[in-house]
Amino acid sequence: MTGPRQLGWLGRIAALARKEAKQIRRDPSSAVIVLFLPLFLLFLFGYGISLDAASVRLGLVLEERGPEARGLAEAYLNAPDFDARLYSSRREAERALQANELRGFIVIPPDFSERLNARASWPAQIHVVTDGSQPNTAEIVANYSQGVLSVWSVQLARDRGFAAAPAISIEPRFWFNEDLRTRYNLVPGSIALVMTIIGTLLTALVVAREWERGTLEAVFATPVSAIELLASKLFPYFLLALATMAACVLAAIFLFGVPFRGSFLAILALTAAFLTPALGQGLLISSAAKNQFVASQLALFSGFLPAMLLSGFMFEIDSMPAPIRAITTLIPARYFVTGLQTVFLAGDVWEVLAPAILKMLALGAVLSFLAWRVTPKRIA
Amino acid sequence: MWARILSLIVKELLALMRDPRGRMVLIAPPLIQLFVFTFAATLEVRNVDIAVVNLDQGRWGRELVARIEAAPTFDEVIMLSSVGEITEVIDRRRALAAIHIPQDFSRNIEAGRTADAQIVLDGRRANAAQILFGYVNRIVAGVGATARPAPALAEGVVRHWFNPNLVYRWFMVPALVAIITMLTAIVVTTLSVARERELGTFDQLLVSPLNQSEIMLGKVAPGFLIGAAQGTLFIALAVFAFGVPLLGSLPLLYLAMVFFLAAVLGVGLFISSISATQQQAIIGAFAFIAPAIMLSGFGAPVENMPEWLQAFTMINPLRHFLVIVHGVFLKDMPALEILRNIAPLVVIAGVTLPAAAWMFRARTQ
């Protein structure tokens, strides 16, 4: 049998990686981390994050009950986007809005029918009040209410014989996601988030633990060099993370029904490229922090939260102010999100994937270099 | 007894603060995050590129293109010469959308018919695409109204209460106050027992004159104090640095924060008690933090979730606290409503703290 001694540096790395793998196997919490936690998170995100406003709670106040007012109220009560209910007074609806029971309410004022029936007083007005403390939903409420009103009033105009055909109609086609299910975008984005947790946080903790316990001193007494040490630490976690990724992709396809139009090769290339900076960042954090509390805080604030908020997963990067757009170019998850959304929904568009992969590898090289510089070979 | 607990709390705080790096991570990253995320989070769509294929020779096609070029939303308007080029531009993400104006566009308008235009949007960025379609629709409607003015029978007058200009920051900053406070409190608490157990110093605590309840109090207090201090700093920043209006009752906000922190610390101590190592403790904290944030109404409204998941969010302390934070900051929520939202926090704390105490006892016997 060939021992590590004969094989030189490669053998040393292999031996250390085996030691690391044994350590992972012995501590059952890693099995939980690698399989249970990502799937649990993906499951919650897949069902929990939906931006398709299914039923916005809307109040409806009729201050008159003429046939037109009732007709419009009917249109709101039947609109699929709204879960509308009647309130007997404006006062009551206002209180419900303040108490978070409604996202908005509509008032049909006393003169509505009257103005609608006298051409001189067109347009008749209704009031749309939204809960601005939730700006996203407020915008949706405003748009949907206007939509219902305009469909209704066009129909009324046609019934009364003074409608001309509209000059232009524009028909939208959403490619890659025809029915606009936000889940299709959010599940690939969630995978990037989960992989950041696995890649960065786990690595940061593992190496920080060695520093904290002082076990690295024992390793330094051996012929192992710093770079060999880091490589051997990373390798088992790299494999673990690939296994996690496989589980996530299968869940996305079979559990959430996200279309998968690309190839597994592309996913593998993206994942391997993403793990380079993710693991490198974890290593850098742990070598700089040297204790698990600091490492976990840094991983949280430099890994998890940016992956959630600055990766384009929740907020459009193009729309951010320029300095923050500049920061996002340093977030590996940004390229991973773009790449995953493309592979899942559009297919292997290498013009998108190749730059993403290269940028992740470049970030990985920088982070690994920094980690290597920060990791001292000897105890000072 | 109080002197003993006090000295334990001092010891716990020293353990965190003695290390300059430890002091630093409690202050600097949360502050940076607050500023970066606040400005990063925007729902407007700006600076995006759009492509246009105009096959129409007439006046209205030109008019539509001119109005799109004049719109502040777009960074670059890429002119394409054929419909076939749309695929490449969209596939490669060079533009978020592509508008196709057909040959007979002006002819149809002038003949009194409805002219059809198409817009292809990148469904990979479904949210931005949808918002962008809303903008384009408004521009198109404007051209349509110029081409063929039609009287509107009815209109809706929209008013956004509590935040008339829909400044997203007013939503984001109070939410981050709650989230970052929770993150710090939970990480500090989760690591407290696990670290001593891993380093083997926990036994020393057990043989000290402190009894279990006192040790537990000492373990929970730092997370509470640091969380409350960070929360206070962030509330001050929200008001003075970000100009978020604080309309409601500050004492009620603090009352809610006490129960929120109590609920969260209960979870933290529970995780800490069952963990043998710090690594397990942190992973446990993450298993709580990530769903707590995602299922709080912060990223996506709770109403959009399936009903069984909505029911599940009731046990999420952050969900209730966010309602209170937004209610107190922006809505001047009446005291009774705030108390109604504090009640679930009291219940959650009433479960997590005794559960943590039980687990703590069970694991230190």
XYZ file of C-alpha atoms in Angstrom:
745
model
C 0.000 0.000 0.000
C 1.280 3.410 -0.895
C 1.306 5.781 2.009
C 0.873 9.512 1.802
C 4.612 9.949 2.246
C 5.436 8.396 -1.121
C 2.852 10.374 -3.025
C 4.147 13.814 -2.038
C 1.833 16.754 -1.877
C -1.017 15.028 -3.652
C -0.899 12.229 -1.139
C -0.845 14.664 1.734
C -3.914 16.414 0.391
C -5.675 13.097 -0.137
C -4.855 11.984 3.382
C -6.080 15.223 4.902
C -9.195 15.172 2.743
C -9.850 11.641 4.005
C -9.473 12.841 7.560
C -11.890 15.672 6.859
C -14.362 13.288 5.223
C -14.190 11.029 8.258
C -14.826 13.983 10.505
C -17.867 14.930 8.427
C -19.148 11.370 8.610
C -18.689 11.135 12.335
C -20.656 14.296 13.046
C -24.201 13.440 11.942
C -25.168 17.102 11.887
C -23.434 17.396 8.528
C -25.825 14.885 6.979
C -28.680 17.018 8.222
C -27.047 20.111 6.813
C -26.377 18.628 3.440
C -29.665 16.947 2.737
C -32.385 17.913 5.108
C -31.765 21.622 5.539
C -31.502 22.605 1.846
C -34.617 20.678 0.919
C -36.506 22.067 3.889
C -35.519 25.599 2.916
C -36.232 25.080 -0.758
C -39.618 23.635 0.114
C -40.526 26.641 2.235
C -39.200 29.137 -0.294
C -40.878 27.385 -3.191
C -44.255 27.607 -1.541
C -43.673 30.666 0.577
C -42.371 33.211 -1.882
C -44.874 34.064 -4.473
C -45.254 37.463 -5.976
C -48.336 36.408 -7.909
C -50.888 38.327 -5.926
C -53.586 35.693 -5.813
C -56.201 37.395 -3.750
C -55.594 40.869 -2.432
C -58.009 41.770 0.340
C -59.953 44.757 -0.889
C -62.729 46.710 0.785
C -65.623 48.179 -1.116
C -67.744 51.085 0.083
C -70.892 52.015 -1.837
C -72.042 55.500 -0.994
C -74.837 55.188 -3.497
C -76.717 52.211 -4.824
C -77.774 53.132 -8.344
C -77.632 50.390 -11.006
C -74.246 51.604 -12.331
C -72.679 51.655 -8.878
C -73.986 48.183 -8.174
C -72.750 46.984 -11.553
C -69.249 48.256 -10.845
C -69.316 46.765 -7.344
C -70.262 43.454 -8.909
C -67.245 43.718 -11.226
C -64.944 44.153 -8.215
C -66.573 41.349 -6.238
C -66.119 38.993 -9.170
C -62.569 40.021 -10.097
C -60.273 37.013 -9.620
C -57.379 39.159 -8.360
C -59.341 40.512 -5.448
C -60.857 39.056 -2.356
C -63.344 41.923 -2.070
C -65.858 42.491 0.678
C -68.360 45.253 1.357
C -67.992 47.790 4.146
C -70.898 49.895 5.246
C -68.971 53.145 5.602
C -65.713 54.801 4.632
C -64.871 55.079 8.340
C -65.112 51.335 8.793
C -62.923 50.628 5.771
C -60.336 53.132 6.995
C -60.135 51.359 10.326
C -59.720 47.990 8.622
C -56.910 49.413 6.484
C -55.122 50.718 9.542
C -55.563 47.408 11.330
C -53.919 45.538 8.458
C -57.117 43.723 7.524
C -57.218 45.270 4.059
C -54.605 46.172 1.462
C -56.832 48.835 -0.014
C -60.418 49.940 -0.464
C -62.554 51.495 -3.138
C -65.198 54.111 -2.551
C -67.984 54.710 -5.047
C -69.046 58.235 -4.091
C -72.689 59.465 -3.899
C -72.572 61.293 -7.234
C -71.127 58.405 -9.263
C -74.189 57.346 -11.279
C -75.290 60.915 -11.689
C -71.993 61.970 -13.232
C -71.815 58.847 -15.341
C -75.172 59.687 -16.889
C -74.333 63.286 -17.748
C -71.757 63.531 -20.492
C -70.660 66.979 -19.320
C -69.459 65.632 -15.981
C -67.351 62.767 -17.350
C -65.224 61.155 -16.098
C -67.149 60.002 -13.075
C -64.744 59.338 -10.256
C -64.211 56.538 -7.807
C -61.623 56.658 -5.024
C -58.941 54.025 -4.663
C -57.153 54.058 -1.309
C -54.218 51.703 -0.784
C -52.049 50.681 2.157
C -48.820 52.461 1.213
C -46.915 50.818 4.059
C -46.641 47.807 1.714
C -45.547 49.653 -1.444
C -45.388 46.581 -3.662
C -48.915 45.495 -2.879
C -50.146 49.106 -2.994
C -48.944 49.377 -6.567
C -50.666 46.117 -7.479
C -53.914 47.224 -5.842
C -53.829 50.530 -7.735
C -53.114 48.849 -11.089
C -55.672 46.079 -10.704
C -58.392 48.475 -9.557
C -57.785 50.709 -12.560
C -57.853 47.626 -14.773
C -61.224 46.433 -13.475
C -62.631 49.951 -13.790
C -61.433 50.416 -17.346
C -62.745 47.046 -18.549
C -66.069 47.849 -16.940
C -66.308 51.381 -18.373
C -65.308 50.299 -21.884
C -68.076 47.705 -21.753
C -70.559 50.313 -20.523
C -69.552 52.732 -23.282
C -70.003 49.980 -25.854
C -73.454 49.111 -24.421
C -74.500 52.726 -24.730
C -73.207 52.992 -28.245
C -70.447 55.568 -27.997
C -67.412 53.420 -28.063
C -64.899 53.581 -30.864
C -62.438 50.735 -31.277
C -59.215 51.531 -29.391
C -56.444 52.825 -31.666
C -53.721 50.458 -30.455
C -53.660 47.224 -28.586
C -50.403 45.770 -27.411
C -50.178 42.110 -26.684
C -47.535 40.896 -24.238
C -45.737 37.600 -24.617
C -43.629 36.464 -21.708
C -40.984 34.183 -23.074
C -39.626 31.268 -21.035
C -42.418 31.721 -18.505
C -45.624 32.096 -20.478
C -48.023 32.073 -17.537
C -45.802 34.350 -15.490
C -45.424 32.046 -12.539
C -42.983 33.839 -10.290
C -42.195 30.493 -8.711
C -40.311 29.562 -11.882
C -37.894 32.415 -11.266
C -37.834 32.239 -7.525
C -37.052 28.542 -7.144
C -33.782 28.768 -9.136
C -32.997 31.918 -7.143
C -33.694 30.088 -3.882
C -31.279 27.359 -4.921
C -28.543 29.977 -5.175
C -29.442 31.154 -1.688
C -29.379 27.643 -0.248
C -26.048 26.914 -1.921
C -24.587 30.071 -0.443
C -25.560 28.831 2.996
C -23.993 25.451 2.346
C -20.888 26.718 0.565
C -19.903 29.801 2.500
C -21.338 29.343 5.971
C -20.355 25.712 6.362
C -16.774 26.242 5.204
C -16.399 29.333 7.350
C -17.492 27.397 10.416
C -15.415 24.320 9.746
C -12.124 26.118 9.452
C -12.924 28.608 12.205
C -13.520 25.653 14.506
C -10.032 24.340 13.848
C -8.575 27.726 14.697
C -10.657 27.986 17.829
C -9.701 24.542 19.082
C -6.078 25.030 18.198
C -5.983 21.795 16.201
C -4.258 23.602 13.377
C -1.112 23.798 15.458
C -0.907 20.042 15.307
C -1.235 20.167 11.546
C 1.451 22.833 11.289
C 3.874 20.474 12.952
C 3.623 18.252 9.855
C 5.111 18.783 6.374
C 1.735 20.039 5.154
C 1.792 23.505 3.585
C -0.940 26.074 4.024
C -2.192 25.640 0.495
C -2.381 21.865 0.837
C -4.256 22.295 4.056
C -6.839 24.555 2.437
C -7.260 22.320 -0.597
C -7.856 19.274 1.579
C -10.407 21.147 3.648
C -12.307 22.356 0.637
C -12.494 19.176 -1.359
C -14.937 17.156 0.807
C -17.170 20.179 1.172
C -17.083 20.731 -2.552
C -18.397 17.191 -3.071
C -21.008 17.620 -0.351
C -22.225 20.807 -1.964
C -22.517 19.089 -5.340
C -24.705 16.434 -3.722
C -26.857 19.162 -2.216
C -27.159 20.830 -5.586
C -28.302 17.581 -7.190
C -31.013 17.242 -4.549
C -32.115 20.847 -5.075
C -32.309 20.512 -8.855
C -34.364 17.326 -8.593
C -36.720 19.005 -6.131
C -37.091 22.026 -8.404
C -38.004 19.856 -11.383
C -40.156 17.186 -9.794
C -41.619 18.915 -6.750
C -42.102 22.442 -8.016
C -42.544 21.619 -11.682
C -40.050 24.237 -12.807
C -39.350 23.625 -16.497
C -35.822 22.416 -17.145
C -34.799 23.392 -20.657
C -31.019 23.280 -20.335
C -28.609 20.448 -19.718
C -27.216 18.850 -16.584
C -23.748 19.567 -17.914
C -24.495 23.295 -17.841
C -25.838 23.052 -14.287
C -22.757 21.148 -13.202
C -20.442 23.711 -14.783
C -22.323 26.580 -13.141
C -22.362 24.894 -9.750
C -18.687 24.019 -9.831
C -17.890 27.581 -10.871
C -20.098 29.030 -8.126
C -18.600 26.845 -5.414
C -15.123 28.214 -6.087
C -15.889 31.722 -4.807
C -18.454 30.459 -2.271
C -15.963 28.128 -0.604
C -13.153 30.651 -1.044
C -15.216 33.268 0.749
C -15.937 30.825 3.554
C -12.234 30.082 3.924
C -11.287 33.733 3.874
C -13.864 34.498 6.550
C -12.700 31.684 8.790
C -9.009 32.503 8.419
C -9.687 36.143 9.151
C -12.096 35.499 12.018
C -10.506 32.500 13.726
C -13.561 32.003 15.902
C -16.940 30.592 15.088
C -19.046 33.443 16.434
C -17.281 36.073 14.352
C -17.182 33.733 11.370
C -20.902 33.060 11.518
C -21.740 36.753 11.770
C -19.474 37.561 8.831
C -20.884 34.694 6.759
C -24.384 35.898 7.526
C -23.696 39.478 6.586
C -21.358 38.970 3.657
C -22.827 35.746 2.271
C -26.443 35.039 3.063
C -27.982 38.528 3.109
C -26.271 39.766 -0.089
C -27.233 36.530 -1.819
C -30.811 37.276 -0.867
C -30.970 41.010 -1.542
C -28.195 41.889 -4.006
C -28.245 38.918 -6.360
C -31.175 39.964 -8.519
C -33.204 37.218 -6.870
C -35.588 39.646 -5.182
C -34.706 43.066 -6.576
C -33.782 44.015 -10.129
C -30.065 44.852 -10.250
C -30.374 47.270 -13.193
C -32.645 49.469 -11.105
C -30.261 49.863 -8.160
C -28.176 53.032 -7.754
C -24.793 52.886 -9.506
C -22.579 52.356 -6.402
C -24.732 49.428 -5.315
C -24.714 47.995 -8.833
C -20.938 48.080 -8.542
C -21.103 46.119 -5.269
C -23.342 43.476 -6.837
C -20.651 42.630 -9.391
C -18.659 41.210 -6.464
C -21.468 38.932 -5.271
C -20.953 35.428 -6.747
C -24.626 34.586 -6.167
C -25.559 37.255 -8.694
C -24.017 35.272 -11.551
C -25.325 32.014 -10.184
C -28.898 33.336 -10.089
C -28.669 34.580 -13.682
C -27.120 31.321 -14.824
C -29.627 29.085 -13.051
C -32.633 31.057 -14.289
C -31.262 30.770 -17.812
C -30.505 27.046 -17.680
C -33.864 26.232 -16.144
C -36.116 28.467 -18.198
C -34.294 29.349 -21.415
C -31.824 26.515 -21.938
C -28.085 26.413 -22.553
C -27.556 29.962 -23.764
C -23.769 29.896 -23.537
C -23.558 33.601 -24.364
C -25.110 34.151 -20.921
C -23.617 31.176 -19.098
C -19.986 31.487 -20.186
C -19.472 35.055 -18.914
C -21.257 34.125 -15.680
C -18.988 31.108 -15.191
C -15.845 33.097 -15.977
C -16.766 35.872 -13.581
C -17.466 33.390 -10.800
C -14.136 31.676 -11.413
C -12.340 35.023 -11.380
C -13.981 35.951 -8.070
C -13.068 32.491 -6.821
C -9.427 33.001 -7.763
C -9.278 36.348 -5.960
C -11.005 35.051 -2.836
C -8.856 31.920 -2.684
C -5.717 33.980 -3.110
C -6.774 36.277 -0.286
C -7.619 33.290 1.893
C -4.196 31.828 1.196
C -2.517 35.124 2.077
C -4.489 35.478 5.290
C -3.858 31.927 6.458
C -0.514 31.849 8.251
C 1.558 28.730 7.857
C 2.943 28.884 11.352
C 1.599 29.973 14.677
C 3.096 33.373 15.334
C -28.611 36.064 43.878
C -28.920 39.175 41.678
C -25.258 39.985 42.184
C -24.364 36.487 40.975
C -26.549 36.810 37.887
C -25.178 40.247 37.190
C -21.613 39.027 37.328
C -22.494 36.164 34.984
C -24.072 38.611 32.526
C -20.952 40.770 32.719
C -18.850 37.684 32.075
C -20.971 36.726 29.058
C -20.790 40.220 27.613
C -17.037 40.288 28.163
C -16.686 36.969 26.359
C -18.295 38.572 23.325
C -16.763 42.005 23.524
C -13.235 41.216 24.683
C -12.233 40.165 21.197
C -11.949 43.309 19.045
C -13.206 41.315 16.056
C -16.220 40.256 18.095
C -16.968 43.867 18.977
C -16.562 44.862 15.370
C -18.948 42.291 13.899
C -21.701 43.348 16.263
C -21.559 46.918 15.008
C -20.029 47.425 11.565
C -21.662 44.798 9.317
C -25.209 45.472 10.532
C -24.747 49.179 9.870
C -23.292 48.605 6.406
C -26.105 46.217 5.620
C -28.741 48.678 6.727
C -27.414 51.304 4.331
C -26.620 49.064 1.369
C -29.839 47.052 1.453
C -32.003 50.076 1.968
C -30.744 51.652 -1.215
C -30.557 48.366 -3.104
C -34.181 47.499 -2.569
C -36.289 49.255 -5.113
C -39.368 48.205 -6.955
C -39.122 50.719 -9.719
C -37.650 49.440 -12.924
C -34.968 51.797 -14.216
C -31.888 51.644 -16.410
C -33.105 48.631 -18.353
C -32.474 48.099 -22.040
C -35.308 47.600 -24.485
C -35.271 46.559 -28.143
C -37.600 47.867 -30.865
C -38.364 46.484 -34.311
C -40.264 49.139 -36.231
C -41.460 47.810 -39.584
C -44.016 50.589 -39.965
C -43.156 53.423 -42.358
C -45.934 55.645 -41.082
C -46.292 58.364 -38.540
C -47.619 56.386 -35.574
C -44.809 53.866 -35.504
C -42.309 56.734 -35.400
C -44.356 58.428 -32.689
C -44.316 55.302 -30.525
C -40.548 54.860 -30.948
C -39.971 58.525 -30.116
C -41.958 58.248 -26.901
C -40.121 55.104 -25.861
C -36.785 56.798 -26.483
C -37.905 59.758 -24.400
C -39.028 57.628 -21.445
C -36.656 57.845 -18.458
C -37.128 54.140 -17.640
C -34.860 52.892 -20.394
C -31.118 53.051 -20.485
C -30.613 52.011 -24.089
C -33.141 51.526 -26.878
C -31.718 48.929 -29.255
C -33.133 49.292 -32.767
C -33.469 45.977 -34.584
C -34.112 45.595 -38.296
C -36.008 42.310 -38.295
C -38.254 40.236 -36.056
C -35.746 37.369 -36.224
C -33.227 39.344 -34.184
C -35.571 39.458 -31.185
C -34.697 35.907 -30.157
C -31.028 36.657 -29.828
C -31.502 39.916 -27.949
C -33.858 38.339 -25.409
C -32.063 34.990 -25.051
C -28.752 36.680 -24.330
C -30.338 39.101 -21.881
C -29.261 42.156 -23.859
C -32.744 43.612 -23.425
C -35.520 42.971 -20.924
C -38.185 43.381 -23.609
C -38.577 43.800 -27.357
C -41.413 45.691 -29.031
C -42.535 44.704 -32.483
C -44.437 47.332 -34.517
C -45.884 45.639 -37.623
C -45.970 47.040 -41.168
C -49.669 47.897 -41.167
C -49.560 49.716 -37.822
C -50.207 53.304 -39.025
C -52.464 52.136 -41.829
C -54.786 50.390 -39.362
C -54.909 53.364 -37.040
C -55.727 55.728 -39.857
C -58.414 53.410 -41.195
C -60.149 53.479 -37.798
C -59.197 49.907 -36.945
C -57.251 48.710 -33.947
C -53.547 48.372 -34.677
C -51.821 45.464 -33.008
C -48.315 45.692 -31.628
C -46.497 42.928 -29.786
C -44.095 43.001 -26.912
C -41.856 40.092 -25.976
C -40.639 40.111 -22.377
C -37.938 38.083 -20.646
C -39.882 35.780 -18.334
C -36.698 34.883 -16.473
C -37.071 38.242 -14.770
C -40.822 37.902 -14.405
C -41.269 40.594 -11.791
C -39.325 43.327 -13.571
C -40.863 42.251 -16.890
C -44.342 42.692 -15.498
C -43.578 46.138 -14.135
C -41.961 47.118 -17.422
C -45.010 45.955 -19.343
C -47.089 48.286 -17.196
C -44.858 51.225 -18.204
C -44.939 50.332 -21.910
C -48.686 49.906 -21.767
C -49.032 53.438 -20.441
C -46.826 54.822 -23.233
C -48.846 52.923 -25.838
C -52.114 54.138 -24.350
C -50.758 57.689 -24.592
C -50.010 57.282 -28.318
C -53.435 55.695 -28.790
C -55.171 58.607 -27.086
C -53.307 61.073 -29.316
C -54.223 59.110 -32.422
C -57.860 58.691 -31.533
C -59.037 60.732 -28.538
C -61.868 58.951 -26.742
C -63.822 60.253 -23.778
C -63.286 58.352 -20.538
C -66.514 57.588 -18.723
C -64.976 56.905 -15.361
C -61.622 57.168 -13.665
C -60.138 56.032 -10.398
C -58.407 58.573 -8.197
C -55.666 56.727 -6.357
C -54.313 57.709 -2.979
C -51.646 55.750 -1.168
C -52.145 56.120 2.529
C -49.329 56.036 5.092
C -46.754 56.475 2.304
C -48.187 58.773 -0.370
C -45.231 58.535 -2.770
C -44.657 54.838 -2.156
C -41.101 55.411 -0.985
C -39.825 51.871 -0.740
C -37.300 52.875 1.915
C -40.154 53.543 4.341
C -41.066 49.889 4.077
C -37.527 48.560 3.960
C -35.865 50.343 6.889
C -38.397 49.374 9.584
C -38.331 45.798 8.255
C -34.532 45.708 8.439
C -34.668 47.082 11.978
C -36.636 44.002 12.957
C -34.659 41.519 10.882
C -31.140 42.599 11.808
C -32.077 42.860 15.489
C -33.352 39.308 15.304
C -30.222 38.055 13.536
C -27.897 39.442 16.162
C -29.980 38.324 19.113
C -30.311 34.792 17.825
C -26.684 34.271 16.865
C -25.424 35.635 20.187
C -27.776 33.386 22.156
C -27.418 30.275 20.071
C -23.676 30.253 20.428
C -23.607 31.000 24.151
C -24.172 27.504 25.568
C -22.756 25.646 22.580
C -19.428 27.493 22.793
C -18.922 26.665 26.446
C -19.898 23.095 25.840
C -17.474 22.786 22.940
C -14.654 24.414 24.880
C -15.489 22.355 27.946
C -15.982 25.361 30.214
C -19.666 24.660 30.723
C -18.929 22.213 33.508
C -17.116 24.956 35.385
C -20.281 27.035 35.297
C -22.300 24.105 36.592
C -20.101 23.653 39.630
C -20.214 27.374 40.428
C -22.676 28.624 43.083
C -25.084 29.573 40.284
C -28.167 27.432 39.924
C -29.569 26.436 36.545
C -32.141 29.204 36.279
C -29.473 31.752 37.046
C -27.144 30.333 34.412
C -29.979 30.391 31.922
C -30.784 33.997 32.681
C -27.136 34.866 32.259
C -27.082 33.120 28.899
C -30.184 34.878 27.597
C -29.455 38.381 28.888
C -26.613 39.333 26.496
C -28.673 38.518 23.403
C -31.485 40.580 24.839
C -29.302 43.543 25.731
C -27.365 43.570 22.481
C -30.512 43.029 20.408
C -32.318 45.842 22.183
C -29.313 48.169 21.853
C -29.024 47.452 18.144
C -32.761 47.875 17.696
C -32.601 51.257 19.433
C -29.707 52.406 17.257
C -31.558 51.343 14.114
C -34.799 53.030 15.144
C -32.848 56.247 15.675
C -31.168 55.863 12.278
C -34.485 55.123 10.592
C -35.901 58.371 11.898
C -32.885 60.672 11.743
C -30.814 59.288 8.863
C -33.483 57.826 6.590
C -36.330 60.202 7.420
C -38.877 57.447 7.968
C -41.848 58.927 9.833
C -42.415 57.495 13.295
C -46.071 58.256 13.881
C -47.134 55.771 16.526
C -46.280 55.031 20.101
C -42.609 54.359 20.827
C -43.316 52.754 24.249
C -45.646 50.249 22.582
C -42.966 49.518 19.986
C -40.545 48.747 22.818
C -43.113 46.628 24.595
C -43.495 44.613 21.415
C -39.719 44.407 21.032
C -39.374 42.936 24.518
C -41.762 40.097 23.705
C -40.313 39.664 20.222
C -36.810 39.306 21.644
C -38.109 36.979 24.354
C -39.708 34.728 21.729
C -36.576 34.735 19.572
C -34.227 34.171 22.506
C -36.317 31.193 23.573
C -35.722 29.680 20.145
C -32.037 30.554 20.370
C -31.556 28.994 23.782
C -33.455 25.890 22.730
C -31.190 25.415 19.720
C -28.165 26.135 21.842
C -29.195 23.550 24.438
C -29.648 20.714 21.973
C -26.446 21.461 20.072
C -23.248 19.712 21.013
C -21.048 21.955 18.878
C -21.106 25.547 17.749
C -21.391 24.364 14.185
C -24.628 22.566 14.954
C -25.838 25.613 16.836
C -25.225 27.947 13.929
C -26.783 25.637 11.403
C -29.741 25.350 13.768
C -29.929 29.142 13.941
C -29.938 29.295 10.147
C -32.654 26.694 9.942
C -34.717 29.137 11.976
C -33.537 32.446 10.499
C -33.986 31.719 6.804
C -37.612 30.570 6.978
C -38.393 33.222 9.587
C -37.313 35.924 7.139
C -38.802 34.338 4.064
C -42.157 33.609 5.668
C -42.565 36.933 7.434
C -44.184 39.033 4.751
C -40.899 40.820 4.117
C -40.025 39.375 0.722
C -43.483 38.395 -0.391
C -46.840 39.123 1.233
C -48.172 36.433 3.548
C -51.525 36.565 1.688
C -49.843 35.165 -1.423
C -48.882 31.939 0.319
C -51.026 28.825 0.249
C -53.387 28.636 3.215
C -51.588 25.846 5.066
C -48.405 27.890 4.919
C -50.223 31.026 6.061
C -51.362 29.105 9.108
C -47.781 28.005 9.690
C -46.541 31.615 9.618
C -48.593 32.295 12.750
C -45.806 30.760 14.841
C -43.223 33.053 13.254
C -42.472 35.877 15.698
C -40.998 38.050 12.933
C -44.257 38.013 11.020
C -46.137 39.578 13.940
C -43.347 41.972 14.805
C -43.166 43.275 11.227
C -46.850 44.163 11.339
C -46.210 46.071 14.555
C -43.059 47.819 13.306
C -44.737 48.983 10.109
C -47.895 49.806 12.017
C -46.109 51.959 14.593
C -43.758 53.666 12.144
C -46.092 54.418 9.267
C -49.699 53.778 10.173
C -50.038 55.175 13.673
C -51.747 51.909 14.482
C -54.182 52.209 17.406
C -52.952 50.794 20.721
C -55.601 48.082 20.730
C -54.444 46.785 17.343
C -50.829 46.754 18.454
C -51.760 44.820 21.568
C -53.657 42.375 19.406
C -50.470 41.761 17.457
C -48.367 41.564 20.603
C -50.607 38.795 21.947
C -49.246 36.136 19.556
C -45.708 37.188 20.499
C -46.580 36.650 24.166
C -47.924 33.202 23.326
C -44.858 32.291 21.259
C -42.502 33.496 23.990
C -44.665 31.594 26.494
C -43.921 28.419 24.569
C -40.309 28.904 23.459
C -38.901 30.102 26.787
C -40.276 27.247 28.941
C -39.363 24.775 26.196
C -35.843 26.158 26.167
C -35.675 25.999 29.961
C -36.849 22.411 29.933
C -34.349 21.434 27.260
C -31.596 23.348 29.041
C -32.298 21.438 32.270
C -32.615 18.123 30.506
C -29.268 18.595 28.793
C -27.352 19.841 31.820
C -28.469 17.217 34.296
